[in-house]
């Protein structure tokens, strides 16, 4: 699968997937039967994590920074905020190992590579231990490839506890996927506070839908013994 797929091509790839279609059907049925109350519960969960997540981990940790589609090969607004948070953690010596996540989402370089260049232009500490994950095109692949890289570190096999640095609206989904993949993880917010702009409210609504889709799809797959679905996130 080419990591340089456009957003439209990626959406089409997912929509054609039978597991995704099945999860979507079950999610729509649950939403209709509950008159939207289940979706409201997911929205409250997404909002709580977005509003309450801290700006720093409780101790020095491995830090995963989630990328975002680039604009003319440079980080855009939300990604820059994530990188600023990572830089602050580096300067506060709260980072043991920094992983920048993200493959090519259009353009000539990966999201991780663009993120590293952005950090270097702003005085990246010389002693910083940084690794790039450049093979992924979505949050699940970000985490799956990060797990592979971390398991290859000595001693092999054991995953370190990780801090997930991303935009507040994105934290609930990343936390769910990380824990599903076996990470002991804590969410770290990129923004100092939860923005109240209409655009941000729209992103929270969208994330609640994504989270419901993923979570209910997985729960139904486990209940009905659809192992191919559950193995996709694990």
JSON list of C-alpha atoms in Angstrom, two decimals:
[
{"chain": "A", "resi": 1, "resn": "UNK", "atom": "CA", "xyz": [0.00, 0.00, 0.00]},
{"chain": "A", "resi": 2, "resn": "UNK", "atom": "CA", "xyz": [1.58, 3.27, -1.06]},
{"chain": "A", "resi": 3, "resn": "UNK", "atom": "CA", "xyz": [2.00, 5.75, 1.81]},
{"chain": "A", "resi": 4, "resn": "UNK", "atom": "CA", "xyz": [1.57, 8.64, -0.68]},
{"chain": "A", "resi": 5, "resn": "UNK", "atom": "CA", "xyz": [-2.13, 8.01, -1.20]},
{"chain": "A", "resi": 6, "resn": "UNK", "atom": "CA", "xyz": [-4.22, 11.15, -1.25]},
{"chain": "A", "resi": 7, "resn": "UNK", "atom": "CA", "xyz": [-6.89, 11.67, 1.45]},
{"chain": "A", "resi": 8, "resn": "UNK", "atom": "CA", "xyz": [-9.61, 10.81, -1.10]},
{"chain": "A", "resi": 9, "resn": "UNK", "atom": "CA", "xyz": [-7.82, 7.57, -2.05]},
{"chain": "A", "resi": 10, "resn": "UNK", "atom": "CA", "xyz": [-7.42, 6.64, 1.61]},
{"chain": "A", "resi": 11, "resn": "UNK", "atom": "CA", "xyz": [-11.11, 7.23, 2.31]},
{"chain": "A", "resi": 12, "resn": "UNK", "atom": "CA", "xyz": [-12.05, 5.12, -0.70]},
{"chain": "A", "resi": 13, "resn": "UNK", "atom": "CA", "xyz": [-9.74, 2.33, 0.46]},
{"chain": "A", "resi": 14, "resn": "UNK", "atom": "CA", "xyz": [-11.46, 2.21, 3.85]},
{"chain": "A", "resi": 15, "resn": "UNK", "atom": "CA", "xyz": [-14.98, 2.46, 2.46]},
{"chain": "A", "resi": 16, "resn": "UNK", "atom": "CA", "xyz": [-14.33, -0.57, 0.25]},
{"chain": "A", "resi": 17, "resn": "UNK", "atom": "CA", "xyz": [-13.15, -2.68, 3.19]},
{"chain": "A", "resi": 18, "resn": "UNK", "atom": "CA", "xyz": [-15.76, -5.24, 4.31]},
{"chain": "A", "resi": 19, "resn": "UNK", "atom": "CA", "xyz": [-14.84, -4.94, 7.98]},
{"chain": "A", "resi": 20, "resn": "UNK", "atom": "CA", "xyz": [-15.21, -1.17, 7.85]},
{"chain": "A", "resi": 21, "resn": "UNK", "atom": "CA", "xyz": [-18.56, -1.46, 6.09]},
{"chain": "A", "resi": 22, "resn": "UNK", "atom": "CA", "xyz": [-19.79, -4.00, 8.64]},
{"chain": "A", "resi": 23, "resn": "UNK", "atom": "CA", "xyz": [-18.68, -1.81, 11.57]},
{"chain": "A", "resi": 24, "resn": "UNK", "atom": "CA", "xyz": [-20.39, 1.20, 9.98]},
{"chain": "A", "resi": 25, "resn": "UNK", "atom": "CA", "xyz": [-23.67, -0.70, 9.58]},
{"chain": "A", "resi": 26, "resn": "UNK", "atom": "CA", "xyz": [-23.67, -1.87, 13.20]},
{"chain": "A", "resi": 27, "resn": "UNK", "atom": "CA", "xyz": [-22.80, 1.65, 14.40]},
{"chain": "A", "resi": 28, "resn": "UNK", "atom": "CA", "xyz": [-25.67, 3.22, 12.43]},
{"chain": "A", "resi": 29, "resn": "UNK", "atom": "CA", "xyz": [-28.10, 0.66, 13.84]},
{"chain": "A", "resi": 30, "resn": "UNK", "atom": "CA", "xyz": [-26.95, 1.33, 17.40]},
{"chain": "A", "resi": 31, "resn": "UNK", "atom": "CA", "xyz": [-27.27, 5.08, 16.86]},
{"chain": "A", "resi": 32, "resn": "UNK", "atom": "CA", "xyz": [-30.80, 4.73, 15.48]},
{"chain": "A", "resi": 33, "resn": "UNK", "atom": "CA", "xyz": [-31.98, 2.31, 18.17]},
{"chain": "A", "resi": 34, "resn": "UNK", "atom": "CA", "xyz": [-30.61, 4.55, 20.92]},
{"chain": "A", "resi": 35, "resn": "UNK", "atom": "CA", "xyz": [-32.01, 7.74, 19.33]},
{"chain": "A", "resi": 36, "resn": "UNK", "atom": "CA", "xyz": [-28.48, 9.14, 19.30]},
{"chain": "A", "resi": 37, "resn": "UNK", "atom": "CA", "xyz": [-27.86, 8.69, 23.04]},
{"chain": "A", "resi": 38, "resn": "UNK", "atom": "CA", "xyz": [-24.95, 6.29, 22.55]},
{"chain": "A", "resi": 39, "resn": "UNK", "atom": "CA", "xyz": [-23.25, 8.78, 20.22]},
{"chain": "A", "resi": 40, "resn": "UNK", "atom": "CA", "xyz": [-23.82, 11.50, 22.82]},
{"chain": "A", "resi": 41, "resn": "UNK", "atom": "CA", "xyz": [-22.00, 9.33, 25.35]},
{"chain": "A", "resi": 42, "resn": "UNK", "atom": "CA", "xyz": [-19.00, 9.06, 23.03]},
{"chain": "A", "resi": 43, "resn": "UNK", "atom": "CA", "xyz": [-19.07, 12.82, 22.46]},
{"chain": "A", "resi": 44, "resn": "UNK", "atom": "CA", "xyz": [-18.96, 13.45, 26.22]},
{"chain": "A", "resi": 45, "resn": "UNK", "atom": "CA", "xyz": [-16.04, 11.02, 26.51]},
{"chain": "A", "resi": 46, "resn": "UNK", "atom": "CA", "xyz": [-14.11, 12.72, 23.69]},
{"chain": "A", "resi": 47, "resn": "UNK", "atom": "CA", "xyz": [-14.80, 16.15, 25.20]},
{"chain": "A", "resi": 48, "resn": "UNK", "atom": "CA", "xyz": [-13.71, 15.09, 28.70]},
{"chain": "A", "resi": 49, "resn": "UNK", "atom": "CA", "xyz": [-10.39, 13.71, 27.49]},
{"chain": "A", "resi": 50, "resn": "UNK", "atom": "CA", "xyz": [-9.87, 16.77, 25.29]},
{"chain": "A", "resi": 51, "resn": "UNK", "atom": "CA", "xyz": [-10.60, 19.15, 28.15]},
{"chain": "A", "resi": 52, "resn": "UNK", "atom": "CA", "xyz": [-8.80, 17.35, 30.98]},
{"chain": "A", "resi": 53, "resn": "UNK", "atom": "CA", "xyz": [-5.64, 15.94, 29.43]},
{"chain": "A", "resi": 54, "resn": "UNK", "atom": "CA", "xyz": [-2.41, 17.31, 30.92]},
{"chain": "A", "resi": 55, "resn": "UNK", "atom": "CA", "xyz": [0.39, 19.21, 29.17]},
{"chain": "A", "resi": 56, "resn": "UNK", "atom": "CA", "xyz": [3.20, 16.98, 30.47]},
{"chain": "A", "resi": 57, "resn": "UNK", "atom": "CA", "xyz": [3.62, 13.33, 31.46]},
{"chain": "A", "resi": 58, "resn": "UNK", "atom": "CA", "xyz": [3.90, 12.33, 35.13]},
{"chain": "A", "resi": 59, "resn": "UNK", "atom": "CA", "xyz": [7.54, 11.30, 34.64]},
{"chain": "A", "resi": 60, "resn": "UNK", "atom": "CA", "xyz": [10.22, 11.08, 31.97]},
{"chain": "A", "resi": 61, "resn": "UNK", "atom": "CA", "xyz": [8.76, 8.89, 29.21]},
{"chain": "A", "resi": 62, "resn": "UNK", "atom": "CA", "xyz": [8.92, 7.76, 25.61]},
{"chain": "A", "resi": 63, "resn": "UNK", "atom": "CA", "xyz": [6.91, 10.34, 23.66]},
{"chain": "A", "resi": 64, "resn": "UNK", "atom": "CA", "xyz": [4.98, 9.66, 20.45]},
{"chain": "A", "resi": 65, "resn": "UNK", "atom": "CA", "xyz": [4.09, 12.74, 18.36]},
{"chain": "A", "resi": 66, "resn": "UNK", "atom": "CA", "xyz": [1.32, 12.18, 15.81]},
{"chain": "A", "resi": 67, "resn": "UNK", "atom": "CA", "xyz": [1.80, 13.77, 12.41]},
{"chain": "A", "resi": 68, "resn": "UNK", "atom": "CA", "xyz": [-0.73, 15.46, 10.15]},
{"chain": "A", "resi": 69, "resn": "UNK", "atom": "CA", "xyz": [-1.05, 16.01, 6.43]},
{"chain": "A", "resi": 70, "resn": "UNK", "atom": "CA", "xyz": [1.52, 18.56, 5.29]},
{"chain": "A", "resi": 71, "resn": "UNK", "atom": "CA", "xyz": [0.91, 21.77, 3.41]},
{"chain": "A", "resi": 72, "resn": "UNK", "atom": "CA", "xyz": [3.54, 22.27, 0.69]},
{"chain": "A", "resi": 73, "resn": "UNK", "atom": "CA", "xyz": [5.86, 19.89, 2.57]},
{"chain": "A", "resi": 74, "resn": "UNK", "atom": "CA", "xyz": [5.60, 21.87, 5.83]},
{"chain": "A", "resi": 75, "resn": "UNK", "atom": "CA", "xyz": [3.68, 21.21, 9.07]},
{"chain": "A", "resi": 76, "resn": "UNK", "atom": "CA", "xyz": [0.29, 22.91, 9.25]},
{"chain": "A", "resi": 77, "resn": "UNK", "atom": "CA", "xyz": [-1.28, 24.59, 12.28]},
{"chain": "A", "resi": 78, "resn": "UNK", "atom": "CA", "xyz": [-2.35, 21.55, 14.35]},
{"chain": "A", "resi": 79, "resn": "UNK", "atom": "CA", "xyz": [0.86, 19.66, 13.65]},
{"chain": "A", "resi": 80, "resn": "UNK", "atom": "CA", "xyz": [2.95, 22.70, 14.61]},
{"chain": "A", "resi": 81, "resn": "UNK", "atom": "CA", "xyz": [1.18, 22.82, 17.97]},
{"chain": "A", "resi": 82, "resn": "UNK", "atom": "CA", "xyz": [2.04, 19.15, 18.54]},
{"chain": "A", "resi": 83, "resn": "UNK", "atom": "CA", "xyz": [5.66, 19.83, 17.68]},
{"chain": "A", "resi": 84, "resn": "UNK", "atom": "CA", "xyz": [5.76, 22.84, 20.00]},
{"chain": "A", "resi": 85, "resn": "UNK", "atom": "CA", "xyz": [4.51, 20.63, 22.84]},
{"chain": "A", "resi": 86, "resn": "UNK", "atom": "CA", "xyz": [7.22, 18.06, 22.04]},
{"chain": "A", "resi": 87, "resn": "UNK", "atom": "CA", "xyz": [9.88, 20.79, 22.03]},
{"chain": "A", "resi": 88, "resn": "UNK", "atom": "CA", "xyz": [8.68, 22.03, 25.42]},
{"chain": "A", "resi": 89, "resn": "UNK", "atom": "CA", "xyz": [8.90, 18.50, 26.85]},
{"chain": "A", "resi": 90, "resn": "UNK", "atom": "CA", "xyz": [12.40, 18.08, 25.42]},
{"chain": "A", "resi": 91, "resn": "UNK", "atom": "CA", "xyz": [13.58, 21.32, 26.99]},
{"chain": "A", "resi": 92, "resn": "UNK", "atom": "CA", "xyz": [12.03, 20.31, 30.31]},
{"chain": "A", "resi": 93, "resn": "UNK", "atom": "CA", "xyz": [13.94, 16.99, 30.05]},
{"chain": "A", "resi": 94, "resn": "UNK", "atom": "CA", "xyz": [10.75, 14.96, 30.27]},
{"chain": "A", "resi": 95, "resn": "UNK", "atom": "CA", "xyz": [11.47, 12.90, 27.14]},
{"chain": "A", "resi": 96, "resn": "UNK", "atom": "CA", "xyz": [13.46, 9.66, 27.22]},
{"chain": "A", "resi": 97, "resn": "UNK", "atom": "CA", "xyz": [12.90, 8.80, 23.55]},
{"chain": "A", "resi": 98, "resn": "UNK", "atom": "CA", "xyz": [10.95, 10.84, 20.98]},
{"chain": "A", "resi": 99, "resn": "UNK", "atom": "CA", "xyz": [9.19, 9.19, 18.04]},
{"chain": "A", "resi": 100, "resn": "UNK", "atom": "CA", "xyz": [7.83, 11.41, 15.27]},
{"chain": "A", "resi": 101, "resn": "UNK", "atom": "CA", "xyz": [5.05, 9.52, 13.48]},
{"chain": "A", "resi": 102, "resn": "UNK", "atom": "CA", "xyz": [3.80, 9.88, 9.93]},
{"chain": "A", "resi": 103, "resn": "UNK", "atom": "CA", "xyz": [4.60, 8.79, 6.39]},
{"chain": "A", "resi": 104, "resn": "UNK", "atom": "CA", "xyz": [4.05, 10.63, 3.13]},
{"chain": "A", "resi": 105, "resn": "UNK", "atom": "CA", "xyz": [0.56, 12.08, 2.84]},
{"chain": "A", "resi": 106, "resn": "UNK", "atom": "CA", "xyz": [1.29, 14.07, -0.31]},
{"chain": "A", "resi": 107, "resn": "UNK", "atom": "CA", "xyz": [4.39, 15.99, -1.28]},
{"chain": "A", "resi": 108, "resn": "UNK", "atom": "CA", "xyz": [8.05, 15.08, -1.31]},
{"chain": "A", "resi": 109, "resn": "UNK", "atom": "CA", "xyz": [8.74, 14.19, 2.31]},
{"chain": "A", "resi": 110, "resn": "UNK", "atom": "CA", "xyz": [7.13, 12.38, 5.18]},
{"chain": "A", "resi": 111, "resn": "UNK", "atom": "CA", "xyz": [5.23, 14.03, 8.00]},
{"chain": "A", "resi": 112, "resn": "UNK", "atom": "CA", "xyz": [7.88, 12.75, 10.44]},
{"chain": "A", "resi": 113, "resn": "UNK", "atom": "CA", "xyz": [10.72, 14.16, 8.33]},
{"chain": "A", "resi": 114, "resn": "UNK", "atom": "CA", "xyz": [9.00, 17.55, 8.08]},
{"chain": "A", "resi": 115, "resn": "UNK", "atom": "CA", "xyz": [8.44, 17.51, 11.83]},
{"chain": "A", "resi": 116, "resn": "UNK", "atom": "CA", "xyz": [12.11, 16.84, 12.52]},
{"chain": "A", "resi": 117, "resn": "UNK", "atom": "CA", "xyz": [13.16, 19.69, 10.22]},
{"chain": "A", "resi": 118, "resn": "UNK", "atom": "CA", "xyz": [10.73, 22.01, 12.04]},
{"chain": "A", "resi": 119, "resn": "UNK", "atom": "CA", "xyz": [12.21, 21.05, 15.42]},
{"chain": "A", "resi": 120, "resn": "UNK", "atom": "CA", "xyz": [15.78, 21.46, 14.17]},
{"chain": "A", "resi": 121, "resn": "UNK", "atom": "CA", "xyz": [15.09, 25.00, 12.95]},
{"chain": "A", "resi": 122, "resn": "UNK", "atom": "CA", "xyz": [13.93, 25.88, 16.46]},
{"chain": "A", "resi": 123, "resn": "UNK", "atom": "CA", "xyz": [16.94, 24.65, 18.40]},
{"chain": "A", "resi": 124, "resn": "UNK", "atom": "CA", "xyz": [16.42, 20.95, 18.92]},
{"chain": "A", "resi": 125, "resn": "UNK", "atom": "CA", "xyz": [18.58, 19.88, 21.92]},
{"chain": "A", "resi": 126, "resn": "UNK", "atom": "CA", "xyz": [21.71, 18.10, 20.71]},
{"chain": "A", "resi": 127, "resn": "UNK", "atom": "CA", "xyz": [21.26, 15.24, 23.16]},
{"chain": "A", "resi": 128, "resn": "UNK", "atom": "CA", "xyz": [17.68, 14.48, 22.09]},
{"chain": "A", "resi": 129, "resn": "UNK", "atom": "CA", "xyz": [17.08, 10.84, 21.17]},
{"chain": "A", "resi": 130, "resn": "UNK", "atom": "CA", "xyz": [14.76, 10.99, 18.16]},
{"chain": "A", "resi": 131, "resn": "UNK", "atom": "CA", "xyz": [13.45, 8.31, 15.81]},
{"chain": "A", "resi": 132, "resn": "UNK", "atom": "CA", "xyz": [11.25, 8.72, 12.74]},
{"chain": "A", "resi": 133, "resn": "UNK", "atom": "CA", "xyz": [8.36, 6.42, 11.82]},
{"chain": "A", "resi": 134, "resn": "UNK", "atom": "CA", "xyz": [7.72, 7.11, 8.13]},
{"chain": "A", "resi": 135, "resn": "UNK", "atom": "CA", "xyz": [5.65, 4.15, 6.91]},
{"chain": "A", "resi": 136, "resn": "UNK", "atom": "CA", "xyz": [2.17, 5.02, 8.19]},
{"chain": "A", "resi": 137, "resn": "UNK", "atom": "CA", "xyz": [-0.77, 6.95, 6.74]},
{"chain": "A", "resi": 138, "resn": "UNK", "atom": "CA", "xyz": [-3.26, 6.96, 9.65]},
{"chain": "A", "resi": 139, "resn": "UNK", "atom": "CA", "xyz": [-3.37, 6.85, 13.45]},
{"chain": "A", "resi": 140, "resn": "UNK", "atom": "CA", "xyz": [-3.67, 3.07, 13.69]},
{"chain": "A", "resi": 141, "resn": "UNK", "atom": "CA", "xyz": [-0.68, 2.55, 11.42]},
{"chain": "A", "resi": 142, "resn": "UNK", "atom": "CA", "xyz": [1.22, 5.25, 13.36]},
{"chain": "A", "resi": 143, "resn": "UNK", "atom": "CA", "xyz": [0.86, 3.22, 16.52]},
{"chain": "A", "resi": 144, "resn": "UNK", "atom": "CA", "xyz": [1.36, -0.19, 14.96]},
{"chain": "A", "resi": 145, "resn": "UNK", "atom": "CA", "xyz": [4.65, 0.85, 13.34]},
{"chain": "A", "resi": 146, "resn": "UNK", "atom": "CA", "xyz": [5.74, 2.68, 16.51]},
{"chain": "A", "resi": 147, "resn": "UNK", "atom": "CA", "xyz": [5.14, -0.54, 18.47]},
{"chain": "A", "resi": 148, "resn": "UNK", "atom": "CA", "xyz": [7.32, -2.44, 16.02]},
{"chain": "A", "resi": 149, "resn": "UNK", "atom": "CA", "xyz": [10.14, 0.10, 16.37]},
{"chain": "A", "resi": 150, "resn": "UNK", "atom": "CA", "xyz": [9.97, 0.11, 20.16]},
{"chain": "A", "resi": 151, "resn": "UNK", "atom": "CA", "xyz": [9.87, -3.68, 20.41]},
{"chain": "A", "resi": 152, "resn": "UNK", "atom": "CA", "xyz": [13.07, -3.79, 18.36]},
{"chain": "A", "resi": 153, "resn": "UNK", "atom": "CA", "xyz": [14.86, -1.74, 21.04]},
{"chain": "A", "resi": 154, "resn": "UNK", "atom": "CA", "xyz": [16.85, -3.66, 23.65]},
{"chain": "A", "resi": 155, "resn": "UNK", "atom": "CA", "xyz": [15.58, -5.36, 25.72]},
{"chain": "A", "resi": 156, "resn": "UNK", "atom": "CA", "xyz": [13.32, -6.60, 22.93]},
{"chain": "A", "resi": 157, "resn": "UNK", "atom": "CA", "xyz": [9.68, -7.46, 23.43]},
{"chain": "A", "resi": 158, "resn": "UNK", "atom": "CA", "xyz": [8.79, -5.11, 26.28]},
{"chain": "A", "resi": 159, "resn": "UNK", "atom": "CA", "xyz": [6.96, -1.90, 25.39]},
{"chain": "A", "resi": 160, "resn": "UNK", "atom": "CA", "xyz": [7.80, 1.19, 27.44]},
{"chain": "A", "resi": 161, "resn": "UNK", "atom": "CA", "xyz": [5.07, 3.41, 28.82]},
{"chain": "A", "resi": 162, "resn": "UNK", "atom": "CA", "xyz": [4.37, 6.17, 26.30]},
{"chain": "A", "resi": 163, "resn": "UNK", "atom": "CA", "xyz": [3.00, 9.69, 26.24]},
{"chain": "A", "resi": 164, "resn": "UNK", "atom": "CA", "xyz": [0.76, 10.41, 23.24]},
{"chain": "A", "resi": 165, "resn": "UNK", "atom": "CA", "xyz": [1.18, 13.99, 22.01]},
{"chain": "A", "resi": 166, "resn": "UNK", "atom": "CA", "xyz": [-1.53, 15.18, 19.66]},
{"chain": "A", "resi": 167, "resn": "UNK", "atom": "CA", "xyz": [-4.34, 17.70, 19.30]},
{"chain": "A", "resi": 168, "resn": "UNK", "atom": "CA", "xyz": [-6.96, 17.61, 22.04]},
{"chain": "A", "resi": 169, "resn": "UNK", "atom": "CA", "xyz": [-9.73, 16.53, 19.67]},
{"chain": "A", "resi": 170, "resn": "UNK", "atom": "CA", "xyz": [-7.60, 13.56, 18.54]},
{"chain": "A", "resi": 171, "resn": "UNK", "atom": "CA", "xyz": [-6.57, 12.24, 21.97]},
{"chain": "A", "resi": 172, "resn": "UNK", "atom": "CA", "xyz": [-9.51, 9.94, 22.76]},
{"chain": "A", "resi": 173, "resn": "UNK", "atom": "CA", "xyz": [-9.14, 7.99, 19.53]},
{"chain": "A", "resi": 174, "resn": "UNK", "atom": "CA", "xyz": [-5.35, 7.67, 19.88]},
{"chain": "A", "resi": 175, "resn": "UNK", "atom": "CA", "xyz": [-5.72, 6.54, 23.48]},
{"chain": "A", "resi": 176, "resn": "UNK", "atom": "CA", "xyz": [-8.26, 3.84, 22.54]},
{"chain": "A", "resi": 177, "resn": "UNK", "atom": "CA", "xyz": [-6.08, 2.52, 19.72]},
{"chain": "A", "resi": 178, "resn": "UNK", "atom": "CA", "xyz": [-2.88, 2.63, 21.80]},
{"chain": "A", "resi": 179, "resn": "UNK", "atom": "CA", "xyz": [-4.39, 0.66, 24.65]},
{"chain": "A", "resi": 180, "resn": "UNK", "atom": "CA", "xyz": [-5.87, -1.83, 22.19]},
{"chain": "A", "resi": 181, "resn": "UNK", "atom": "CA", "xyz": [-2.36, -2.36, 20.79]},
{"chain": "A", "resi": 182, "resn": "UNK", "atom": "CA", "xyz": [-0.93, -3.02, 24.25]},
{"chain": "A", "resi": 183, "resn": "UNK", "atom": "CA", "xyz": [0.58, 0.37, 25.11]},
{"chain": "A", "resi": 184, "resn": "UNK", "atom": "CA", "xyz": [0.58, 1.68, 28.66]},
{"chain": "A", "resi": 185, "resn": "UNK", "atom": "CA", "xyz": [-0.20, 5.22, 27.54]},
{"chain": "A", "resi": 186, "resn": "UNK", "atom": "CA", "xyz": [-1.11, 8.68, 28.81]},
{"chain": "A", "resi": 187, "resn": "UNK", "atom": "CA", "xyz": [-2.58, 11.52, 26.71]},
{"chain": "A", "resi": 188, "resn": "UNK", "atom": "CA", "xyz": [-0.68, 14.82, 26.39]},
{"chain": "A", "resi": 189, "resn": "UNK", "atom": "CA", "xyz": [-2.49, 17.79, 24.85]},
{"chain": "A", "resi": 190, "resn": "UNK", "atom": "CA", "xyz": [-0.85, 19.94, 22.20]},
{"chain": "A", "resi": 191, "resn": "UNK", "atom": "CA", "xyz": [-2.96, 23.04, 22.88]},
{"chain": "A", "resi": 192, "resn": "UNK", "atom": "CA", "xyz": [-2.65, 24.85, 26.24]},
{"chain": "A", "resi": 193, "resn": "UNK", "atom": "CA", "xyz": [-6.46, 24.83, 26.65]},
{"chain": "A", "resi": 194, "resn": "UNK", "atom": "CA", "xyz": [-9.42, 23.42, 24.77]},
{"chain": "A", "resi": 195, "resn": "UNK", "atom": "CA", "xyz": [-10.27, 25.80, 21.88]},
{"chain": "A", "resi": 196, "resn": "UNK", "atom": "CA", "xyz": [-13.88, 26.95, 21.58]},
{"chain": "A", "resi": 197, "resn": "UNK", "atom": "CA", "xyz": [-13.85, 27.87, 17.88]},
{"chain": "A", "resi": 198, "resn": "UNK", "atom": "CA", "xyz": [-16.58, 26.43, 15.60]},
{"chain": "A", "resi": 199, "resn": "UNK", "atom": "CA", "xyz": [-13.96, 24.50, 13.61]},
{"chain": "A", "resi": 200, "resn": "UNK", "atom": "CA", "xyz": [-12.79, 22.79, 16.77]},
{"chain": "A", "resi": 201, "resn": "UNK", "atom": "CA", "xyz": [-16.31, 21.90, 17.88]},
{"chain": "A", "resi": 202, "resn": "UNK", "atom": "CA", "xyz": [-16.80, 20.29, 14.48]},
{"chain": "A", "resi": 203, "resn": "UNK", "atom": "CA", "xyz": [-13.62, 18.24, 14.95]},
{"chain": "A", "resi": 204, "resn": "UNK", "atom": "CA", "xyz": [-14.83, 17.02, 18.35]},
{"chain": "A", "resi": 205, "resn": "UNK", "atom": "CA", "xyz": [-18.14, 15.94, 16.80]},
{"chain": "A", "resi": 206, "resn": "UNK", "atom": "CA", "xyz": [-16.31, 14.10, 14.03]},
{"chain": "A", "resi": 207, "resn": "UNK", "atom": "CA", "xyz": [-13.98, 12.37, 16.49]},
{"chain": "A", "resi": 208, "resn": "UNK", "atom": "CA", "xyz": [-16.94, 11.17, 18.55]},
{"chain": "A", "resi": 209, "resn": "UNK", "atom": "CA", "xyz": [-18.31, 9.53, 15.40]},
{"chain": "A", "resi": 210, "resn": "UNK", "atom": "CA", "xyz": [-14.95, 7.93, 14.55]},
{"chain": "A", "resi": 211, "resn": "UNK", "atom": "CA", "xyz": [-14.55, 6.65, 18.11]},
{"chain": "A", "resi": 212, "resn": "UNK", "atom": "CA", "xyz": [-18.06, 5.18, 18.18]},
{"chain": "A", "resi": 213, "resn": "UNK", "atom": "CA", "xyz": [-17.44, 3.51, 14.81]},
{"chain": "A", "resi": 214, "resn": "UNK", "atom": "CA", "xyz": [-14.21, 1.90, 15.98]},
{"chain": "A", "resi": 215, "resn": "UNK", "atom": "CA", "xyz": [-15.32, 0.91, 19.47]},
{"chain": "A", "resi": 216, "resn": "UNK", "atom": "CA", "xyz": [-18.76, -0.46, 18.65]},
{"chain": "A", "resi": 217, "resn": "UNK", "atom": "CA", "xyz": [-17.39, -2.27, 15.61]},
{"chain": "A", "resi": 218, "resn": "UNK", "atom": "CA", "xyz": [-14.78, -4.00, 17.77]},
{"chain": "A", "resi": 219, "resn": "UNK", "atom": "CA", "xyz": [-17.23, -4.84, 20.54]},
{"chain": "A", "resi": 220, "resn": "UNK", "atom": "CA", "xyz": [-19.67, -6.38, 18.06]},
{"chain": "A", "resi": 221, "resn": "UNK", "atom": "CA", "xyz": [-16.87, -8.30, 16.36]},
{"chain": "A", "resi": 222, "resn": "UNK", "atom": "CA", "xyz": [-15.80, -9.83, 19.67]},
{"chain": "A", "resi": 223, "resn": "UNK", "atom": "CA", "xyz": [-19.40, -10.67, 20.56]},
{"chain": "A", "resi": 224, "resn": "UNK", "atom": "CA", "xyz": [-20.04, -12.39, 17.21]},
{"chain": "A", "resi": 225, "resn": "UNK", "atom": "CA", "xyz": [-16.64, -14.04, 16.86]},
{"chain": "A", "resi": 226, "resn": "UNK", "atom": "CA", "xyz": [-15.49, -12.03, 13.82]},
{"chain": "A", "resi": 227, "resn": "UNK", "atom": "CA", "xyz": [-11.81, -12.56, 14.57]},
{"chain": "A", "resi": 228, "resn": "UNK", "atom": "CA", "xyz": [-10.55, -10.91, 11.38]},
{"chain": "A", "resi": 229, "resn": "UNK", "atom": "CA", "xyz": [-11.98, -7.60, 12.55]},
{"chain": "A", "resi": 230, "resn": "UNK", "atom": "CA", "xyz": [-10.55, -7.79, 16.06]},
{"chain": "A", "resi": 231, "resn": "UNK", "atom": "CA", "xyz": [-7.12, -8.86, 14.77]},
{"chain": "A", "resi": 232, "resn": "UNK", "atom": "CA", "xyz": [-6.88, -5.71, 12.67]},
{"chain": "A", "resi": 233, "resn": "UNK", "atom": "CA", "xyz": [-6.45, -3.67, 15.86]},
{"chain": "A", "resi": 234, "resn": "UNK", "atom": "CA", "xyz": [-4.25, -5.82, 18.02]}
]
